[in-house]
Each structure stands twice: as C-alpha cells, then as structure tokens.
XYZ file of C-alpha atoms in Angstrom:
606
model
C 7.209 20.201 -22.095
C 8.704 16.512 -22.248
C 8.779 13.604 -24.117
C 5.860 11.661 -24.322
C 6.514 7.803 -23.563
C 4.283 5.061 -23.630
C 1.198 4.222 -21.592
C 1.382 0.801 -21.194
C 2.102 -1.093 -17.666
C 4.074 -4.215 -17.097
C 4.770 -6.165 -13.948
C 8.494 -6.295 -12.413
C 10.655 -8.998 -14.935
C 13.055 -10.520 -12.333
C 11.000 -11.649 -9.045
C 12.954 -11.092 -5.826
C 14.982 -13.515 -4.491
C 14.113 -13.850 -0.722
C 16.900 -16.106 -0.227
C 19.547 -13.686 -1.284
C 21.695 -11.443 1.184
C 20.871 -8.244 1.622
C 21.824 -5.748 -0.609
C 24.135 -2.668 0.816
C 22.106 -0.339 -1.455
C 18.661 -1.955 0.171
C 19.808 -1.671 3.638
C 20.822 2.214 3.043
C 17.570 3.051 1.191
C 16.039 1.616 4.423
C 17.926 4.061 7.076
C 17.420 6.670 4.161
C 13.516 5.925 5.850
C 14.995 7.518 9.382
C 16.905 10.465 7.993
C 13.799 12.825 8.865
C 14.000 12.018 12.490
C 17.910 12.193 13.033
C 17.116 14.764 16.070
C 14.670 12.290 17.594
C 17.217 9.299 17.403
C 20.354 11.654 18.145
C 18.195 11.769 21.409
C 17.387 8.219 21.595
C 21.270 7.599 21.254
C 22.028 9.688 24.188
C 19.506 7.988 25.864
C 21.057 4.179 25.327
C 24.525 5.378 25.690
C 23.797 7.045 29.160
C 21.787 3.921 30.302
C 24.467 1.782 28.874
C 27.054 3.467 31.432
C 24.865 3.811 34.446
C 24.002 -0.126 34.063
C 27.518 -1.270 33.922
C 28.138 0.869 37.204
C 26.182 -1.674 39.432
C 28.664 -4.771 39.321
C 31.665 -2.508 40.170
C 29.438 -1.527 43.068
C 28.656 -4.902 44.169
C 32.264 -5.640 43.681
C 32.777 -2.561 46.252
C 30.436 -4.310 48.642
C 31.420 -7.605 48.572
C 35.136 -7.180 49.090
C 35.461 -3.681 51.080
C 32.284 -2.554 52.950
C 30.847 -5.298 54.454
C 34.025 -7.381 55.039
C 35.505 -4.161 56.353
C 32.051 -3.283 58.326
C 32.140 0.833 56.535
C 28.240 0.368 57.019
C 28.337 4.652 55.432
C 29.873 3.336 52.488
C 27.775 -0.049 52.198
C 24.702 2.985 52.524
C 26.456 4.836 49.367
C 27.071 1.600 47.552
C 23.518 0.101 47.962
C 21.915 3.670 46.942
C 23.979 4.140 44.549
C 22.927 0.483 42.517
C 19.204 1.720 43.426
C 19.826 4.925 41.523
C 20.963 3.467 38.545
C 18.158 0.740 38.629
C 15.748 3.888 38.709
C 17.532 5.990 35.625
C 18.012 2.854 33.382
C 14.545 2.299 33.736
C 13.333 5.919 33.338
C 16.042 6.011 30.529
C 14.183 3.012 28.955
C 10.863 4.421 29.289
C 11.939 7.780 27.400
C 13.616 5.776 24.860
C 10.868 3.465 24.207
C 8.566 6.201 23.728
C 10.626 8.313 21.294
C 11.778 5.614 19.316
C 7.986 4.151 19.353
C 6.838 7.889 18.009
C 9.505 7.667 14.770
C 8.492 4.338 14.420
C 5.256 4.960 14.060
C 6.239 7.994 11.916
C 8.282 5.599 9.239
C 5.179 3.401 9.026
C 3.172 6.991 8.329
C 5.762 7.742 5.689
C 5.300 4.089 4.407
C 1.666 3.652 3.803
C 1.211 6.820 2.394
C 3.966 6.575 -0.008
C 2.818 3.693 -1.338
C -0.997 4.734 -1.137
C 0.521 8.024 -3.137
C 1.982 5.655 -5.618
C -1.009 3.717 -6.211
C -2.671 6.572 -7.188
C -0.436 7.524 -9.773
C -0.812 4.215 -11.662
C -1.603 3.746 -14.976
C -4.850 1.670 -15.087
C -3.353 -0.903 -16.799
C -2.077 -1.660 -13.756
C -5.086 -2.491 -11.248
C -7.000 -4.432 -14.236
C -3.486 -6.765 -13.907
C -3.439 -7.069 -9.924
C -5.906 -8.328 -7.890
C -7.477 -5.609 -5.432
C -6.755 -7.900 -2.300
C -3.064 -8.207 -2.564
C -3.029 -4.408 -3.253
C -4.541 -4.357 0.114
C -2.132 -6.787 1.282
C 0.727 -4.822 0.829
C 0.044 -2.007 2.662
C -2.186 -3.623 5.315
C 0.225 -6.940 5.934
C 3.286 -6.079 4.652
C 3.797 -2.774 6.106
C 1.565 -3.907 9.154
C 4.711 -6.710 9.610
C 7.402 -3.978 9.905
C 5.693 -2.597 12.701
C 7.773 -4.037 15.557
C 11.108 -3.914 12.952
C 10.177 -0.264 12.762
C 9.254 0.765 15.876
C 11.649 -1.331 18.413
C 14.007 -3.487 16.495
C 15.958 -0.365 15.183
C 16.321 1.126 19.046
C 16.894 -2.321 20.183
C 19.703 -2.963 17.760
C 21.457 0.210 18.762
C 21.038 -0.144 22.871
C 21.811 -3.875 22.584
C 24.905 -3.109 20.845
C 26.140 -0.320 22.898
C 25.152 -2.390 25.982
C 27.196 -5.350 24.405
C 30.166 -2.734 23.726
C 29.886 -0.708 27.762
C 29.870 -4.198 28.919
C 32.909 -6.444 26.992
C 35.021 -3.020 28.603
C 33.637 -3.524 31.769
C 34.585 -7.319 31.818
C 38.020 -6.449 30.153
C 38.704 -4.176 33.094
C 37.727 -6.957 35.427
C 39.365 -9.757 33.880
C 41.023 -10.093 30.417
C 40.964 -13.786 31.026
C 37.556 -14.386 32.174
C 36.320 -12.293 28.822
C 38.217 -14.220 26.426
C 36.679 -17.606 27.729
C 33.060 -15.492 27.813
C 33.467 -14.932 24.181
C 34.806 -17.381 22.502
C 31.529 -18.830 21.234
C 30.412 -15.956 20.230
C 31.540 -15.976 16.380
C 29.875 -19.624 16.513
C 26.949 -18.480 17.642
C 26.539 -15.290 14.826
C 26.890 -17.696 12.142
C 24.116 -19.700 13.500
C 21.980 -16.064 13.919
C 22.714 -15.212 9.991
C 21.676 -18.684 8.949
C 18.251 -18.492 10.862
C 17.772 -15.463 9.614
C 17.582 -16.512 6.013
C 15.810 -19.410 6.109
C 12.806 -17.037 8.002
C 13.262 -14.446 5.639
C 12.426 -16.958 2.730
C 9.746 -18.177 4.802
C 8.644 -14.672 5.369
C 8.731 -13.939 2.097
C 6.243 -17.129 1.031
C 4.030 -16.451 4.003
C 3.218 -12.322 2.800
C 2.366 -13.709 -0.808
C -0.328 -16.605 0.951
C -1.769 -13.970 2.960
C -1.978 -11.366 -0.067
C -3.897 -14.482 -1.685
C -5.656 -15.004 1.047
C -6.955 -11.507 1.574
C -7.263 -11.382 -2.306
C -10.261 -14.282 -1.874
C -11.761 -12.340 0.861
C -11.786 -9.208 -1.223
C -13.413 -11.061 -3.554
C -16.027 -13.656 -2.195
C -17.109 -11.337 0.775
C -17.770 -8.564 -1.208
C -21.572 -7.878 -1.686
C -21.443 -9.316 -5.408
C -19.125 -11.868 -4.679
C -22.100 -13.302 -1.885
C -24.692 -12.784 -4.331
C -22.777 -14.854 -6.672
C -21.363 -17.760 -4.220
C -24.833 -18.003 -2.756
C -27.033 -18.240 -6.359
C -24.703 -20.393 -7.785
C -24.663 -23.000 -4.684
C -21.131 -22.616 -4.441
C -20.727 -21.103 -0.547
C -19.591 -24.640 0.613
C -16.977 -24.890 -1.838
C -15.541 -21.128 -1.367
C -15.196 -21.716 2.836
C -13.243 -25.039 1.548
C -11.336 -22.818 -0.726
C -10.899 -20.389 1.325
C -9.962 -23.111 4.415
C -6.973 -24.586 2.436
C -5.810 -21.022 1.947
C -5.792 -20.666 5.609
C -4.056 -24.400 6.018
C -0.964 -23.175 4.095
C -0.701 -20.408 5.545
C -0.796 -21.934 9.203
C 2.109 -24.460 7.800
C 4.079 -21.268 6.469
C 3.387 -19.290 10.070
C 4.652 -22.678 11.750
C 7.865 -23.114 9.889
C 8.368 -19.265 10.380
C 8.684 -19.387 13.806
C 10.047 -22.897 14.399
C 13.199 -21.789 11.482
C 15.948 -22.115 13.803
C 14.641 -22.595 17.218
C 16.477 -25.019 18.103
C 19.552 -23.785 16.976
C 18.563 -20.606 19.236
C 17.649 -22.506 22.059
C 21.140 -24.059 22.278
C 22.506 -20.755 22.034
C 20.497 -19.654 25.206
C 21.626 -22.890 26.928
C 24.953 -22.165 26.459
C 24.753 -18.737 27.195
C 22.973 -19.758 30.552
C 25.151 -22.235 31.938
C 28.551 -19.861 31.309
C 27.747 -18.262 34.749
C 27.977 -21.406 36.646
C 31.117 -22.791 34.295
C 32.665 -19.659 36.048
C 32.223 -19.974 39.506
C 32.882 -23.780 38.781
C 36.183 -22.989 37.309
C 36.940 -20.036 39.873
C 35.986 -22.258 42.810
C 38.264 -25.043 41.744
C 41.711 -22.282 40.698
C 40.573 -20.145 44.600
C 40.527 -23.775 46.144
C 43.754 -24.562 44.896
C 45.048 -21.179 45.456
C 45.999 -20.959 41.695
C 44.205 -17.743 41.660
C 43.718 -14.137 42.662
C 40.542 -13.277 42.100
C 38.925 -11.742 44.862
C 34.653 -12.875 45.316
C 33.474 -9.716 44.708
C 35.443 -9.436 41.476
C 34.027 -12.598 40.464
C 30.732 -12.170 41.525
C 30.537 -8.506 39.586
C 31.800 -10.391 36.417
C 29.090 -13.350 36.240
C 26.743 -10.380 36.804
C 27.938 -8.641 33.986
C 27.915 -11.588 31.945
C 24.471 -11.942 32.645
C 24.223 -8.712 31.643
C 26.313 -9.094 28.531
C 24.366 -12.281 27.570
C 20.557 -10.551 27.186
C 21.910 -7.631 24.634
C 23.942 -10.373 23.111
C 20.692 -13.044 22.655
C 18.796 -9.913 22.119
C 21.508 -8.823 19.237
C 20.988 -12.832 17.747
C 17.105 -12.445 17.796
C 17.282 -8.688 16.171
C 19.438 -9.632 13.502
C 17.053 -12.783 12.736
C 13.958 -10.343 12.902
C 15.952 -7.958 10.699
C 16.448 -10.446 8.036
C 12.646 -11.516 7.988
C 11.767 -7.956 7.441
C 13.904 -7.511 4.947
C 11.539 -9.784 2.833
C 8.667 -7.060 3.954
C 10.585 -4.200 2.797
C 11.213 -5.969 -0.472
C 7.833 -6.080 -1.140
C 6.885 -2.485 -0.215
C 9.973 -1.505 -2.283
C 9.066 -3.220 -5.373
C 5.734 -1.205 -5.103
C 7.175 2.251 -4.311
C 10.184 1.196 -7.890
C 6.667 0.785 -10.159
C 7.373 3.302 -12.925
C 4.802 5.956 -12.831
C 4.166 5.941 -16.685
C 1.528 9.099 -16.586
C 3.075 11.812 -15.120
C 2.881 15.306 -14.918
C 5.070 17.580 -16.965
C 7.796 19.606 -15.677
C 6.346 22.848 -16.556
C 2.926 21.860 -17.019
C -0.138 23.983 -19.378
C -2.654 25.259 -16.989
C -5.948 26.660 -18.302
C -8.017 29.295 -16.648
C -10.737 28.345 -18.650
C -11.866 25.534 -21.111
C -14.098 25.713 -24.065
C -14.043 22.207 -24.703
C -12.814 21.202 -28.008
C -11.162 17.569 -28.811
C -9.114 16.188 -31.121
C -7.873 13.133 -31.909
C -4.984 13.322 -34.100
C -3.449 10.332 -35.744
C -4.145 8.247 -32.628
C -2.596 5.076 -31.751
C -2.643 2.702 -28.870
C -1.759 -0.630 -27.684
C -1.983 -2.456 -24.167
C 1.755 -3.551 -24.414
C 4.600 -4.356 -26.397
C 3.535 -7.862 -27.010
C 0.203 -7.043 -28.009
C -1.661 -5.714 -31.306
C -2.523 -2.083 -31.535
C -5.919 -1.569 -29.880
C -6.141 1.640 -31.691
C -4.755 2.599 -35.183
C -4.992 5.656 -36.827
C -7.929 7.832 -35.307
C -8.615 11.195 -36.198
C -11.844 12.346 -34.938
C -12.520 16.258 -34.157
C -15.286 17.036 -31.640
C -16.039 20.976 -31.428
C -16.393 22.973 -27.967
C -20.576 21.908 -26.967
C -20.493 19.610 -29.928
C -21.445 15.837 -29.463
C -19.697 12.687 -30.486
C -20.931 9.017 -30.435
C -18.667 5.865 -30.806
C -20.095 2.824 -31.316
C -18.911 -0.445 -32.738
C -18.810 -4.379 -31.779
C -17.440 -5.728 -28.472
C -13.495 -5.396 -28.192
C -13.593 -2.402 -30.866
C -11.321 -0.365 -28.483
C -14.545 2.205 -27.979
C -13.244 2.334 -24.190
C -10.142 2.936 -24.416
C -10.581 5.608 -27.168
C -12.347 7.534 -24.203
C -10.011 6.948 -21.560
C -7.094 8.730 -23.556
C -9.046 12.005 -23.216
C -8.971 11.710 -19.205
C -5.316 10.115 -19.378
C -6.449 6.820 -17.782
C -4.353 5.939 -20.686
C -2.110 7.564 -22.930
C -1.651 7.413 -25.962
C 1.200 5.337 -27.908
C 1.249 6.873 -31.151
C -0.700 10.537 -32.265
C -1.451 12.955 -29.283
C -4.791 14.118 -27.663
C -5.482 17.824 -27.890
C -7.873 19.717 -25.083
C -8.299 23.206 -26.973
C -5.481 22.736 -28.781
C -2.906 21.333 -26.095
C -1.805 18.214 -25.974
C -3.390 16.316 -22.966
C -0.204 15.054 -21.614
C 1.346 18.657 -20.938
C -1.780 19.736 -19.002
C -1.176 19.797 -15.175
C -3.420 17.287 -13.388
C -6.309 19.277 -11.593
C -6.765 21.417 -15.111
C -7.593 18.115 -16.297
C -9.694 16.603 -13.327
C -11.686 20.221 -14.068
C -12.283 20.125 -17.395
C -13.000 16.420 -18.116
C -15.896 14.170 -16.099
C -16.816 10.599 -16.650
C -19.773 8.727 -16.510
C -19.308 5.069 -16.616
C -21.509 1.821 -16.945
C -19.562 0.810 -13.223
C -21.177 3.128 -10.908
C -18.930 3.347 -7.507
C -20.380 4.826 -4.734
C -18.339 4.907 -1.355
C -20.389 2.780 1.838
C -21.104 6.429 2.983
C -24.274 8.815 2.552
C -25.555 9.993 -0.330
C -24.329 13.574 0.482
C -21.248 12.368 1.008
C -21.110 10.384 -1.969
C -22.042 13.613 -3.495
C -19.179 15.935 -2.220
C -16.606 13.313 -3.694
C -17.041 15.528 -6.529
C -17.189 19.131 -4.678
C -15.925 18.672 -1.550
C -17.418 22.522 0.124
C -20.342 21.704 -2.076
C -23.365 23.516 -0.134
C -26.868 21.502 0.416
C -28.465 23.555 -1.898
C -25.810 22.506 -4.735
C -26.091 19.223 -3.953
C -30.416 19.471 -4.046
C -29.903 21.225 -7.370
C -27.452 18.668 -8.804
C -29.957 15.728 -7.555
C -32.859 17.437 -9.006
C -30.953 17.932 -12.758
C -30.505 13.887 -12.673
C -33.916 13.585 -11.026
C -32.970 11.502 -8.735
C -34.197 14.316 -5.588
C -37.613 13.003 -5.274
C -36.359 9.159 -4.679
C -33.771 10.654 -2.285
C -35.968 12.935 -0.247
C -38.612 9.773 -0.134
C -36.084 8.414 1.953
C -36.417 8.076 5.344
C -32.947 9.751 6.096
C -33.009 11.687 2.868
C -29.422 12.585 2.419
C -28.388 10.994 5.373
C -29.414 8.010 3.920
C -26.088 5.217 3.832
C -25.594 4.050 0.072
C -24.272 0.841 1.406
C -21.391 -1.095 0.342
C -20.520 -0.068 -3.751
C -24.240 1.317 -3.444
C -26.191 -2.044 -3.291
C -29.287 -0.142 -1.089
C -30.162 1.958 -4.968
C -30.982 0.458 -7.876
C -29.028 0.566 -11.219
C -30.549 3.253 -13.013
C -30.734 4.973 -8.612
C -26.778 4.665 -8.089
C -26.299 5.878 -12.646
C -28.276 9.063 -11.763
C -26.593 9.189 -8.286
C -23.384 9.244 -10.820
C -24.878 11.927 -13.077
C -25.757 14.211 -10.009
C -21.793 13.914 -8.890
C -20.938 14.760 -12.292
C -23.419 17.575 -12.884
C -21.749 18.586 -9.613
C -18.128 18.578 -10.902
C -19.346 21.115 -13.845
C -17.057 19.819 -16.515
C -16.669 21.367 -19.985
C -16.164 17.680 -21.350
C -18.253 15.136 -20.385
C -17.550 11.041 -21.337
C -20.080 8.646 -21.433
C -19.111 5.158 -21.602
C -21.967 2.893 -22.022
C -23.218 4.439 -19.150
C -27.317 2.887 -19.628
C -25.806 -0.399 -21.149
C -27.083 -2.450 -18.605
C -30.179 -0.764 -18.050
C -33.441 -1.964 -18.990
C -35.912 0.475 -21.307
C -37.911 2.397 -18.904
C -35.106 2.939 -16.597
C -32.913 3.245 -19.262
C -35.541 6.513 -20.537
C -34.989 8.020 -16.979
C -31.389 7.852 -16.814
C -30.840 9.523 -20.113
C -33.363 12.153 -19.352
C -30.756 13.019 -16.902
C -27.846 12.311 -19.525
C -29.583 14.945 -21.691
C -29.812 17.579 -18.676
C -26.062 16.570 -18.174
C -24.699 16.982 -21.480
C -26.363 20.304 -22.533
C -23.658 22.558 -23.662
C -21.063 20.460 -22.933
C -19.071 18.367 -25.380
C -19.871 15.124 -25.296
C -18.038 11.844 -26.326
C -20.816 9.011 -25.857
C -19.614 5.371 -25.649
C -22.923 3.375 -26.894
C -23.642 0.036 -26.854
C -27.403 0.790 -27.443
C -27.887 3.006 -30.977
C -31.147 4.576 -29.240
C -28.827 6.981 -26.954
C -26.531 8.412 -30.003
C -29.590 9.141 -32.570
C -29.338 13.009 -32.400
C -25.141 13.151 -31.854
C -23.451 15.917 -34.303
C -21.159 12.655 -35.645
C -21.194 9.234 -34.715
C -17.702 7.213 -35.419
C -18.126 3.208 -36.206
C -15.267 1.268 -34.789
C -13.911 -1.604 -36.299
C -10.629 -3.426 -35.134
C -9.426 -0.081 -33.720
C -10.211 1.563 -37.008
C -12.542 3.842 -38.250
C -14.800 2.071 -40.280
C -17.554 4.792 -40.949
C -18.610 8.300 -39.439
C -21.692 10.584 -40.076
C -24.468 11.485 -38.493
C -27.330 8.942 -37.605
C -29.260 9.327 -40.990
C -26.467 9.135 -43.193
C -24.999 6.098 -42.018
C -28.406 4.714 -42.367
C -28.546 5.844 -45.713
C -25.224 3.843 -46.427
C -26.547 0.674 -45.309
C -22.862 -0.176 -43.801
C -21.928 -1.490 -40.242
C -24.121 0.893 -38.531
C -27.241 0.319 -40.539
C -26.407 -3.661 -39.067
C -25.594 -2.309 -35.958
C -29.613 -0.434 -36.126
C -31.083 -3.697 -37.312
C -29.755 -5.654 -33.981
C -30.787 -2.728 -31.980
C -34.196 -2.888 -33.114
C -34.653 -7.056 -33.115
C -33.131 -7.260 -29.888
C -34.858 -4.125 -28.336
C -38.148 -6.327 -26.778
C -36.054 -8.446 -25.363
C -34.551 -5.979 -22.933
C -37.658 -3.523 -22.819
C-alpha cells in the first residue's frame, strides 16, 4: 500500500531558459540515452579510431614519394607507396560505411526509446492534464521535437567522436612533421571555438522559439482540419479568415527558420575562409624561407603537411558545425525532457490489490475533490453507497461536479480527500488492468478510431471472435444498421466516426462496452445530446447494457434515471437530496424542479 497524494495536474512553474548553458546533469541524462548500445558504439569507436590511423598514413606516403621514390627513380617502391594510399582510401571508406550504418541503427534506436517513452508517459497522465494542453502541441512534441533530433541522434554523436579523433591522429601527425608549422596551423583555433559556442546559443534560442511556433502551428491544424473543426469554419463563413490565421502562423515561423539558419553564418563563413587560405599561407611562407635557404624543409614534407591540414581543417569545421548543431538540439531535448519530468500523479501501487473476481459494489466515503490548489473544492463531502447489480443516478445543474464524481471510480481522477472503495478496496491500491476489467464507461463523447467497425470493436477485446462481436452489436441493436451496410463490418467509421450518426457511433459505444463485460458500468450523460426517438433506441441498448451490472448513471435528462435504486441531487459539489424517483417527487425539492424543466422542455427536443 502507499500514500495516497493528490490528483490534481499543474504545468512546469519555471519555463526553460533556452539561452542558458547547458547543464552537466542535462548533457549526462542525454548519453544516459546511449548506455543500452555501449557494444554497438564500442564498435563504432574501433571503427573511427582505425580509420583515423589509416587516413593519416597517406601524407607520410606522399611524403615517401615525393622526396625518395620518384626523385630516386625506386619505381617498386613508388608501386608500394601508390597502393598503399589506394588501400587506405578503400578501408576509410568501407570503415565509414560500417560506421555510418551502426551508428545510424542506435540512432534510430534512441529515437525508438524516445517516442515511446514519452508516448508511455502520456498515457499515464492524469486527465487534468490533456483538458490543459492543446492536442496539437502534444503531437508536436513527439512528431517535431523528437523528429528534430533525428540527425543529432543518428550522426552528430558518431560525427563528434570521428571528427575529434581525426582532429587528435592528425595534430600528432603534423607535430611529427613540423612542430613549427602546427603551432602557426593552430593558433586561431581557440578564436574560432569561441565564435562556434556563441553561434550555438543564439540557434539554440532560436530553436527553441521555432519548436513552440510549429507546436502552435500544428495545434491550429489539429484543430481547424479536423472533421468538426471544417464543419464549423465552413458554417460559420469563417474558412477565409482561418487560412489567414493559419498563413501568419506559417509567416513567423518562416522568419524563425530564417534567423535559425542565418545565426552565425557569417561568422562561420569567415572561419572556413580562413581555414581555406592557411594551405596557400604555407607554401607562401615555405616558398619564400626554401628561396632564401632559411629552411630545411624538404617538398614532400611540406606537401604531406598542407595535406594534412586539409585534412585537419574538415574534422575541425566539422567539430565547429557539430558543436553548433549540438547546442540547437539541446533546446529539443529540453522539451522532450520537460515531458518525460511530468509527475505521474496516478500511479500504481507498489504491491498492488488484484481481484480474481468483482461483484461490483461502490462506495463513496467522505469524498472530496478539487481541480487544484488554487481552486474551490469541486466535491465536498460525498458518501453515496451503490450495492453489487444495484443502480445509481446523479443528477444536478451544470458545473455540479456530476462528472467528475464518476471519473474517481475509473481513476481518471483521484480523489483529494475520502477514498473510493471497489468491494471494499480502496481504488487507488488496485493494480491497473483489475481496474480496466471491472469498470467500463460510456460517455456523451463517443470516439471511434478512422478504422472499421470491427476494429473499432476489438479496442475493447482485442481476440474478440466475429461471433462476439455480432452478439455484442445485436445487445445494442445496432447489427441490423451494420449488416445493411454495404461492407458490413468492414465498413470504415471514418474520422472520430462522422460516417454513423449520434445515437449509430452511442450504440457503436455500448456494443464495445457490452464487449468489455464489466461488473461496473458508468454512464455519463451518455443520450444527452440525443434527440427523443433516438434517444428511446439508445437506452434500449443502455437497459440491455446495464442488466446486472451496477450502474452509476450521469443524467442530464430525468427520463433515463426514473426506475434507478437511488438517485443523488448535486448541488455545489454537495449532496443536496437522494431517494428514489417518487420520493424526491414527493418532496417537491430540487429534483421535483429539475422534473418540471424536464417535462416543459421535453417538446422542444422530441
């Protein structure tokens, strides 16, 4: 067992500064993403130190040419020399290819790890949290975001550690040519690292303003492509405006994708300038000491060092640009990060209560509940007992907290004060699937997945056979409109189910459920938006549904909760009255109003 905590969810208090350095702890917690696939890199690290070596080889070679076989005419050892360079061209580049491909793989795998952790941690969520956060930068985050690591991930890691040991194999190599000539190679070089860093964190600011534009931007997508968001855009004359909308979206995020890659550029291109006009400083200043005899550098010496300063100078750039790309993906990784550091606030316990088999009794005892700390309780005080098979109806005005007294049973919620009991135990030491068995919900949002109706179907029983599924349809008759179809239960539900009806894609809902086979069964205004006749249909089904199972029926309409054993009023997250239907009549209280609306406004929806 364990300590029960609060339910509520609140967002991160201190935003991230993208601006800032990078944290030690942040950059460990990043190769802590690697540690999995040590063997892999171990191998990749063989790989760029042995292609680091056999590339450096080539200048001494050339140096061997130049000043001993052909001045010397050995034409054998000119043979050797020239295979030799072609060998080590060939096993750098087969060396490269086997590198790129296992560092790729891990790459890949991180990314794996990545999406699915956070996908994982969405899941566990409290629902407090997606009625806060728009479903498009949810999408945003692990499409974008992690989709922007990709080349950090797969390449820049590898690249980092071959460019360095490449820079490292080839400052020794020029050291054992020259002292001198390295020294004037390098002296730049501390100039030109400061100038890296400060690129780097201007695009990782800019990074870090473009991922939360294009989490808006896909946020408006989500929303005004969406089959309802069309329906409304186009009813309500407003599809001009929303491509306008959506256009300046786009604009700022073209400026942002601008500034991104310009940050720096020049700074980098005088870097490359530099870096590319060394060479002929070189043979400028060789030429002028060999003229003058003021030196004793031989040509081939001197033409084996420029080459290795050539060689020296791509890992080096290539070092500038990684360390740039590193610090714009830092901003990426801060994002994921923040996502994966949500505090799961409903978890499972330790040694969690699992039941073989559940009769069905709730209770509510002493129940409280509030959103946050900031806000009123939503829920005060509730003690409501429903026996196993027994029925119970809640009912009260708009904003009672009717809802969210049935999401505590589920633990879409929990609770903040009082516990809720499932046969006695408490449902916050049940283990999660006991719960997913014993408790189904009905809602007055219907989701069905853009799949078939079978499918759609299975969500609930995944090895469900066609016959279950027939029988299942049938109970929420809904089989005859199905099997009228001209793909029957083939047929594609379309996006969130807009090819049914409402009352279709409610007893779609019911058939899942029936499906499921829960003990408990909650209702939440599930024919609220229904009108009459399809409204009777639906909660013929209900009835077929709920039949010895206990029910907890969230009504907006009185007409559904008439024959429930008790029916509870709520009032400001109290209990204002309970009893069955004819004595709260009798008492001529809130629910005796409550009847008197039902029945003037009753034509008007019929």
């Amino acid at each position: 067992m364990r300590a029960h905590d609060g339910p509520s969810w609140t967002p991160p208090d201190r935003p991230l500064d993208p601006a800032r350095p990078a944290q030690p702890a942040q950059v460990r917690r990043i190769l802590r993403l690697f540690r999995p696939y040590r063997a892999r890199l171990a191998v990749v690290g063989l790989l760029v130190g042995a292609s680091s070596l056999v590339s450096v080889a080539s200048p001494f070679m050339l140096r061997e040419i130049l000043d001993t076989a052909i001045p010397q005419g050995r034409t054998g050892l000119l043979s050797l020399l020239a295979l030799g360079m072609i060998v080590a061209a060939v096993t750098t580049s087969v060396f490269g290819v086997l590198q790129t491909l296992i560092s790729t793989t891990v790459g890949q795998r991180v990314m794996h790890d990545l999406r699915t952790g956070v996908y994982a941690q969405l899941q566990r969520m409290p629902l407090a949290f997606f009625t806060r956060t728009r479903t498009g930068e949810v999408q945003s985050r692990i499409a974008n975001d992690i989709g922007g690591m990709q080349a950090t991930v797969t390449s820049t890691a590898t690249s980092l550690v071959s460019n360095l040991t490449a820079v490292v194999a080839t400052v020794v190599a020029m050291l054992a040519l020259d002292w001198r000539l390295t020294v004037v190679s390098l002296v730049l070089l501390p100039v030109f690292v400061w100038i890296s860093r400060r690129v780097g964190r201007e695009r990782k600011a800019i990074t870090t303003q473009r991922q939360k534009q294009m989490a808006a931007m896909a946020a408006t997508v989500t929303e005004s492509l969406s089959v309802s968001g069309i329906l409304l855009g186009r009813t309500m004359g407003r599809a001009d405006s929303l491509t306008r909308s959506f256009a300046d979206e786009s604009e700022r995020l073209v400026d942002l994708e601008v500034r991104s890659s310009m940050a720096g550029r020049w700074r980098m291109a005088v870097i490359g300038i530099v870096m590319a006009a060394m060479p002929a400083f070189l043979y400028w200043a060789a030429g002028l000491a060999l003229q003058s005899g003021g030196s004793t550098i031989s040509i081939g010496t001197l033409v084996a060092f420029v080459s290795l300063q050539q060689g020296l100078f791509r890992p080096a750039v290539s070092l500038l640009s990684t360390g740039v790309q590193i610090q714009t993906s830092l901003a990426l990784f801060q994002r994921i990060f923040e996502y994966l550091d949500l505090r799961v606030e409903i978890t499972e316990p330790e040694d969690p209560v699992r039941l073989a088999e559940v009769a069905g009794e709730v209770r509510f005892e002493k129940v409280g509940f509030r959103y946050d700390a900031r806000s009123g309780p939503t829920l005060d005080g509730i003690g409501i007992t429903v026996p196993a098979g027994g029925s119970l109806a809640v009912v009260g005005p708009t904003g009672s907290g009717k809802s969210t007294l049935s999401y505590l049973v589920p633990r879409l919620y929990d609770v903040t004060e009082g516990r809720v009991t499932l046969d006695g135990v408490d449902v916050r030491d049940l283990d999660f699937d006991t719960l997913a068995r014993a408790v189904g919900v009905v809602s007055q949002e219907t989701y069905l997945f853009h799949a078939s109706v079978a499918d759609n179907l299975r969500f609930a029983k995944p090895d469900a056979t066609d016959a279950e599924i027939e029988t299942a349809a049938r109970a929420a008759q809904i089989h005859d409109h199905i099997a009228s179809l001209p793909d029957g239960y083939d047929t594609l539900v379309g996006e969130r189910g807009y090819r049914f009806s409402g009352g279709e894609k409610q007893r779609l809902a019911i058939a899942r459920t029936i499906l499921r086979d829960p003990p408990v069964l909650i209702l939440d205004e599930a024919t609220s938006a229904l009108d009459t006749r399809t409204e009777h249909a639906v909660q013929q089904a209900i009835d077929a549904l709920s039949a010895g199972r206990t029910t907890i029926t969230i009504a907006h309409r009185l007409s559904t909760v008439r024959d429930a054993d008790q029916i509870v009023v709520l009032d400001g997250g109290r209990i204002a009255e309970r009893g069955t239907h004819e004595e709260l009549v009798e008492r001529n209280g809130r629910y005796a109003a409550l009847v008197r609306r039902d029945a003037r406004l009753a034509p008007l929806v019929s």
